[in-house]
XYZ file of N, CA and C in Angstrom:
216
model
N 243.189 64.578 -27.284
C 244.186 64.760 -28.910
C 244.262 66.771 -28.361
N 245.609 66.228 -29.132
C 245.693 67.150 -29.731
C 245.322 68.467 -30.603
N 245.467 69.272 -30.863
C 245.213 70.466 -31.888
C 245.714 69.846 -33.552
N 247.099 69.278 -33.975
C 246.929 69.215 -34.987
C 246.561 67.704 -34.924
N 246.372 66.700 -34.110
C 245.441 65.489 -35.091
C 243.820 66.247 -34.846
N 243.050 66.879 -33.870
C 241.625 67.709 -34.034
C 241.416 67.753 -35.477
N 242.541 68.573 -35.794
C 242.485 69.797 -37.125
C 242.495 68.443 -37.776
N 243.490 67.691 -38.192
C 243.953 66.390 -39.220
C 242.378 65.386 -39.546
N 241.995 65.511 -38.338
C 240.504 65.051 -37.827
C 239.314 64.920 -38.649
N 239.248 66.815 -38.591
C 238.106 67.603 -39.449
C 238.858 67.148 -40.696
N 239.864 68.025 -40.942
C 240.022 67.181 -42.608
C 239.751 65.945 -43.113
N 240.146 65.306 -42.429
C 239.402 63.363 -43.207
C 238.502 63.095 -43.613
N 237.089 64.109 -42.225
C 235.890 63.644 -42.202
C 235.191 64.446 -43.322
N 235.900 65.227 -43.527
C 235.066 66.537 -44.989
C 235.272 65.985 -46.757
N 236.211 65.589 -45.528
C 236.755 64.291 -46.903
C 236.354 63.782 -47.384
N 235.849 61.949 -46.635
C 234.545 61.799 -47.178
C 233.006 61.765 -46.627
N 232.907 63.507 -46.021
C 231.455 63.686 -46.516
C 231.258 64.052 -47.649
N 232.130 64.923 -48.802
C 232.212 65.191 -49.767
C 231.802 64.753 -50.849
N 233.009 62.679 -50.105
C 232.894 61.930 -52.335
C 231.341 61.367 -51.552
N 230.590 61.488 -50.701
C 229.051 60.897 -50.542
C 228.335 62.174 -51.204
N 228.562 63.292 -51.253
C 228.085 64.789 -50.620
C 227.048 64.676 -50.400
N 227.808 64.612 -49.439
C 227.258 65.278 -47.381
C 227.636 66.351 -47.077
N 226.822 67.962 -47.010
C 227.170 68.497 -46.303
C 225.888 68.681 -45.582
N 225.609 68.420 -44.762
C 224.442 68.795 -43.243
C 223.428 66.795 -42.976
N 223.592 67.236 -41.191
C 222.829 65.633 -41.110
C 221.813 65.386 -41.743
N 221.225 66.771 -42.482
C 219.717 65.795 -43.331
C 220.956 65.138 -44.917
N 221.079 65.636 -45.432
C 221.938 64.671 -46.077
C 222.579 63.815 -46.105
N 222.935 63.799 -44.638
C 223.206 62.172 -43.983
C 221.403 61.179 -44.091
N 220.628 62.091 -43.442
C 220.219 61.273 -43.005
C 219.610 60.799 -44.827
N 219.382 61.754 -45.394
C 219.154 60.677 -46.898
C 219.693 60.039 -47.926
N 220.512 59.317 -47.477
C 221.841 58.854 -47.418
C 220.672 57.474 -47.825
N 220.792 56.935 -49.362
C 219.769 54.927 -49.121
C 220.690 54.381 -48.274
N 220.063 53.474 -47.570
C 220.870 52.563 -46.544
C 221.963 51.902 -46.939
N 222.476 51.203 -47.529
C 224.067 51.699 -48.558
C 224.973 52.552 -48.777
N 223.999 53.418 -49.360
C 225.332 54.499 -49.411
C 225.830 55.198 -47.794
N 224.572 54.414 -46.741
C 224.493 55.246 -45.390
C 225.843 54.303 -44.646
N 225.554 52.567 -44.958
C 226.551 52.085 -44.727
C 227.726 52.024 -45.109
N 228.182 51.948 -46.636
C 229.434 52.426 -47.350
C 230.121 53.704 -45.921
N 229.206 55.370 -46.143
C 229.699 56.296 -45.410
C 230.376 56.396 -43.944
N 229.480 55.222 -42.886
C 229.696 55.060 -41.557
C 231.106 54.260 -41.645
N 231.057 52.876 -43.133
C 232.105 52.064 -42.938
C 234.120 52.667 -42.914
N 233.352 54.225 -44.414
C 235.031 54.875 -44.682
C 235.087 55.646 -43.241
N 233.262 56.178 -42.221
C 234.632 57.242 -40.954
C 235.663 56.061 -39.930
N 234.482 54.846 -39.836
C 234.811 53.833 -39.065
C 236.008 53.453 -39.449
N 236.731 53.149 -40.688
C 238.191 52.654 -41.020
C 238.991 53.824 -41.420
N 239.309 55.113 -41.830
C 239.719 56.491 -41.872
C 239.782 57.257 -40.701
N 238.578 57.474 -40.018
C 238.838 58.445 -38.508
C 239.035 57.811 -37.727
N 238.167 56.535 -37.159
C 237.559 56.840 -36.012
C 239.329 55.343 -35.393
N 238.404 54.364 -36.468
C 240.211 53.401 -36.181
C 241.564 53.980 -36.120
N 241.518 55.054 -37.349
C 243.018 55.323 -37.342
C 243.039 56.389 -36.110
N 242.481 57.271 -35.636
C 242.893 58.596 -34.133
C 242.280 57.418 -33.259
N 241.726 56.478 -33.182
C 241.499 56.425 -31.634
C 240.477 56.883 -31.390
N 239.058 57.150 -31.654
C 238.301 58.072 -30.682
C 236.473 57.274 -30.655
N 236.564 57.501 -29.195
C 235.050 56.710 -28.885
C 234.109 57.692 -29.979
N 232.909 56.361 -29.577
C 231.149 57.533 -30.159
C 231.401 58.653 -29.690
N 231.653 59.470 -28.207
C 231.281 60.680 -28.120
C 232.629 61.799 -28.718
N 233.460 61.356 -28.915
C 234.412 61.797 -29.913
C 234.102 62.769 -30.959
N 233.742 61.233 -31.173
C 233.527 61.005 -33.507
C 231.915 62.160 -33.261
N 231.165 62.570 -32.301
C 230.379 62.700 -32.677
C 230.028 64.171 -32.328
N 230.974 64.464 -31.489
C 231.565 65.756 -30.900
C 231.802 66.086 -32.503
N 232.990 66.248 -33.039
C 233.976 66.529 -34.297
C 233.280 66.487 -35.514
N 231.971 65.072 -35.299
C 230.649 65.236 -36.746
C 229.946 66.636 -36.116
N 229.285 66.816 -35.072
C 228.563 68.342 -34.713
C 229.768 69.466 -35.525
N 230.606 69.555 -34.711
C 230.848 70.369 -35.232
C 231.662 70.468 -37.189
N 232.362 70.114 -37.394
C 232.370 69.459 -38.429
C 231.130 70.301 -39.928
N 229.795 69.283 -39.424
C 228.615 70.210 -40.314
C 227.742 71.512 -40.071
N 229.112 72.175 -38.828
C 228.229 73.407 -38.306
C 228.992 74.487 -39.600
N 230.778 73.355 -38.657
C 231.341 74.978 -40.406
C 230.808 74.302 -42.236
N 230.472 73.441 -41.620
C 230.180 73.241 -44.206
C 229.101 73.684 -43.254
N 228.208 74.272 -43.017
C 227.139 75.111 -42.665
C 227.161 76.767 -43.390
N 228.524 76.289 -41.980
C 228.500 78.321 -42.566
C 229.545 78.768 -44.006
N 230.061 77.681 -44.715
C 230.761 78.203 -46.251
C 229.875 78.599 -47.231
């Protein structure tokens, strides 16, 4: 994946996380089961499938997104 795709992926993830008011792994863990499923499905459909990411790639990018959101 090139740098341009990487930045676009991060922007899409942030947009979805903000929709669910998730700014940290703790926020993610605090979601009820229904919201967690919705968030997962939105990330899968809007990021994983669009950019053809595997679980490891998605996990790494998600960690970086949480780190950058934490420093804002």
